């Protein structure tokens, strides 16, 4: 029987190396790939929640919205 034992908290500012990133850089960032790598870990049984922290008013981050919706990630606004 698997149980919830993992929460994934994405710090988008660190994933984008700060806020001086380009739209081309964000196109290469894959939250799906990060998610798959976490699921491949033996200690992960079941994901209980996923949250992505960022200043979502930054229009460059709109490129991540598709993956966020597809993966069921809760976007948390940080000012």
mmCIF file with all atom_site columns, N, CA, C and O in Angstrom, residues 12-22 25 58 60-61:
data_model
loop_
_atom_site.group_PDB
_atom_site.id
_atom_site.type_symbol
_atom_site.label_atom_id
_atom_site.label_alt_id
_atom_site.label_comp_id
_atom_site.label_asym_id
_atom_site.label_entity_id
_atom_site.label_seq_id
_atom_site.pdbx_PDB_ins_code
_atom_site.Cartn_x
_atom_site.Cartn_y
_atom_site.Cartn_z
_atom_site.occupancy
_atom_site.B_iso_or_equiv
_atom_site.pdbx_formal_charge
_atom_site.auth_seq_id
_atom_site.auth_comp_id
_atom_site.auth_asym_id
_atom_site.auth_atom_id
_atom_site.pdbx_PDB_model_num
ATOM 1  N N  . UNK A 1 12 ? 10.863 28.832 -7.886  1.00 0.00 ? 12 UNK A N  1
ATOM 2  C CA . UNK A 1 12 ? 11.070 29.233 -9.285  1.00 0.00 ? 12 UNK A CA 1
ATOM 3  C C  . UNK A 1 12 ? 12.202 30.249 -9.412  1.00 0.00 ? 12 UNK A C  1
ATOM 4  O O  . UNK A 1 12 ? 12.969 30.204 -10.373 1.00 0.00 ? 12 UNK A O  1
ATOM 5  N N  . UNK A 1 13 ? 12.355 31.129 -8.449  1.00 0.00 ? 13 UNK A N  1
ATOM 6  C CA . UNK A 1 13 ? 13.453 32.108 -8.519  1.00 0.00 ? 13 UNK A CA 1
ATOM 7  C C  . UNK A 1 13 ? 14.804 31.398 -8.566  1.00 0.00 ? 13 UNK A C  1
ATOM 8  O O  . UNK A 1 13 ? 15.680 31.772 -9.344  1.00 0.00 ? 13 UNK A O  1
ATOM 9  N N  . UNK A 1 14 ? 14.987 30.366 -7.778  1.00 0.00 ? 14 UNK A N  1
ATOM 10 C CA . UNK A 1 14 ? 16.249 29.627 -7.819  1.00 0.00 ? 14 UNK A CA 1
ATOM 11 C C  . UNK A 1 14 ? 16.371 28.786 -9.086  1.00 0.00 ? 14 UNK A C  1
ATOM 12 O O  . UNK A 1 14 ? 17.460 28.655 -9.635  1.00 0.00 ? 14 UNK A O  1
ATOM 13 N N  . UNK A 1 15 ? 15.272 28.220 -9.547  1.00 0.00 ? 15 UNK A N  1
ATOM 14 C CA . UNK A 1 15 ? 15.321 27.430 -10.780 1.00 0.00 ? 15 UNK A CA 1
ATOM 15 C C  . UNK A 1 15 ? 15.657 28.289 -11.994 1.00 0.00 ? 15 UNK A C  1
ATOM 16 O O  . UNK A 1 15 ? 16.244 27.809 -12.949 1.00 0.00 ? 15 UNK A O  1
ATOM 17 N N  . UNK A 1 16 ? 15.280 29.564 -11.950 1.00 0.00 ? 16 UNK A N  1
ATOM 18 C CA . UNK A 1 16 ? 15.573 30.468 -13.064 1.00 0.00 ? 16 UNK A CA 1
ATOM 19 C C  . UNK A 1 16 ? 16.831 31.284 -12.811 1.00 0.00 ? 16 UNK A C  1
ATOM 20 O O  . UNK A 1 16 ? 17.143 32.192 -13.574 1.00 0.00 ? 16 UNK A O  1
ATOM 21 N N  . UNK A 1 17 ? 17.542 30.968 -11.740 1.00 0.00 ? 17 UNK A N  1
ATOM 22 C CA . UNK A 1 17 ? 18.792 31.652 -11.378 1.00 0.00 ? 17 UNK A CA 1
ATOM 23 C C  . UNK A 1 17 ? 18.577 33.149 -11.178 1.00 0.00 ? 17 UNK A C  1
ATOM 24 O O  . UNK A 1 17 ? 19.333 33.978 -11.650 1.00 0.00 ? 17 UNK A O  1
ATOM 25 N N  . UNK A 1 18 ? 17.498 33.488 -10.475 1.00 0.00 ? 18 UNK A N  1
ATOM 26 C CA . UNK A 1 18 ? 17.174 34.892 -10.235 1.00 0.00 ? 18 UNK A CA 1
ATOM 27 C C  . UNK A 1 18 ? 16.221 35.411 -11.279 1.00 0.00 ? 18 UNK A C  1
ATOM 28 O O  . UNK A 1 18 ? 15.697 34.669 -12.101 1.00 0.00 ? 18 UNK A O  1
ATOM 29 N N  . UNK A 1 19 ? 15.972 36.679 -11.259 1.00 0.00 ? 19 UNK A N  1
ATOM 30 C CA . UNK A 1 19 ? 14.987 37.249 -12.174 1.00 0.00 ? 19 UNK A CA 1
ATOM 31 C C  . UNK A 1 19 ? 15.602 37.932 -13.380 1.00 0.00 ? 19 UNK A C  1
ATOM 32 O O  . UNK A 1 19 ? 14.949 38.686 -14.079 1.00 0.00 ? 19 UNK A O  1
ATOM 33 N N  . UNK A 1 20 ? 16.850 37.640 -13.681 1.00 0.00 ? 20 UNK A N  1
ATOM 34 C CA . UNK A 1 20 ? 17.465 38.210 -14.878 1.00 0.00 ? 20 UNK A CA 1
ATOM 35 C C  . UNK A 1 20 ? 17.448 37.207 -16.034 1.00 0.00 ? 20 UNK A C  1
ATOM 36 O O  . UNK A 1 20 ? 18.193 37.345 -16.983 1.00 0.00 ? 20 UNK A O  1
ATOM 37 N N  . UNK A 1 21 ? 16.580 36.211 -15.973 1.00 0.00 ? 21 UNK A N  1
ATOM 38 C CA . UNK A 1 21 ? 16.522 35.171 -16.988 1.00 0.00 ? 21 UNK A CA 1
ATOM 39 C C  . UNK A 1 21 ? 15.814 35.681 -18.250 1.00 0.00 ? 21 UNK A C  1
ATOM 40 O O  . UNK A 1 21 ? 15.045 36.628 -18.205 1.00 0.00 ? 21 UNK A O  1
ATOM 41 N N  . UNK A 1 22 ? 16.076 35.022 -19.339 1.00 0.00 ? 22 UNK A N  1
ATOM 42 C CA . UNK A 1 22 ? 15.432 35.366 -20.610 1.00 0.00 ? 22 UNK A CA 1
ATOM 43 C C  . UNK A 1 22 ? 14.272 34.414 -20.878 1.00 0.00 ? 22 UNK A C  1
ATOM 44 O O  . UNK A 1 22 ? 14.168 33.349 -20.275 1.00 0.00 ? 22 UNK A O  1
ATOM 45 N N  . UNK A 1 25 ? 15.570 31.060 -21.837 1.00 0.00 ? 25 UNK A N  1
ATOM 46 C CA . UNK A 1 25 ? 15.971 30.210 -20.706 1.00 0.00 ? 25 UNK A CA 1
ATOM 47 C C  . UNK A 1 25 ? 14.763 29.502 -20.132 1.00 0.00 ? 25 UNK A C  1
ATOM 48 O O  . UNK A 1 25 ? 14.799 28.304 -19.851 1.00 0.00 ? 25 UNK A O  1
ATOM 49 N N  . UNK A 1 58 ? 5.190  38.257 -13.291 1.00 0.00 ? 58 UNK A N  1
ATOM 50 C CA . UNK A 1 58 ? 6.253  38.377 -14.294 1.00 0.00 ? 58 UNK A CA 1
ATOM 51 C C  . UNK A 1 58 ? 5.788  37.632 -15.547 1.00 0.00 ? 58 UNK A C  1
ATOM 52 O O  . UNK A 1 58 ? 5.616  36.413 -15.525 1.00 0.00 ? 58 UNK A O  1
ATOM 53 N N  . UNK A 1 60 ? 7.157  36.663 -18.169 1.00 0.00 ? 60 UNK A N  1
ATOM 54 C CA . UNK A 1 60 ? 8.023  35.604 -18.702 1.00 0.00 ? 60 UNK A CA 1
ATOM 55 C C  . UNK A 1 60 ? 7.655  34.234 -18.132 1.00 0.00 ? 60 UNK A C  1
ATOM 56 O O  . UNK A 1 60 ? 7.859  33.206 -18.772 1.00 0.00 ? 60 UNK A O  1
ATOM 57 N N  . UNK A 1 61 ? 7.108  34.221 -16.928 1.00 0.00 ? 61 UNK A N  1
ATOM 58 C CA . UNK A 1 61 ? 6.753  32.948 -16.290 1.00 0.00 ? 61 UNK A CA 1
ATOM 59 C C  . UNK A 1 61 ? 5.486  32.335 -16.868 1.00 0.00 ? 61 UNK A C  1
ATOM 60 O O  . UNK A 1 61 ? 5.168  31.184 -16.567 1.00 0.00 ? 61 UNK A O  1
#
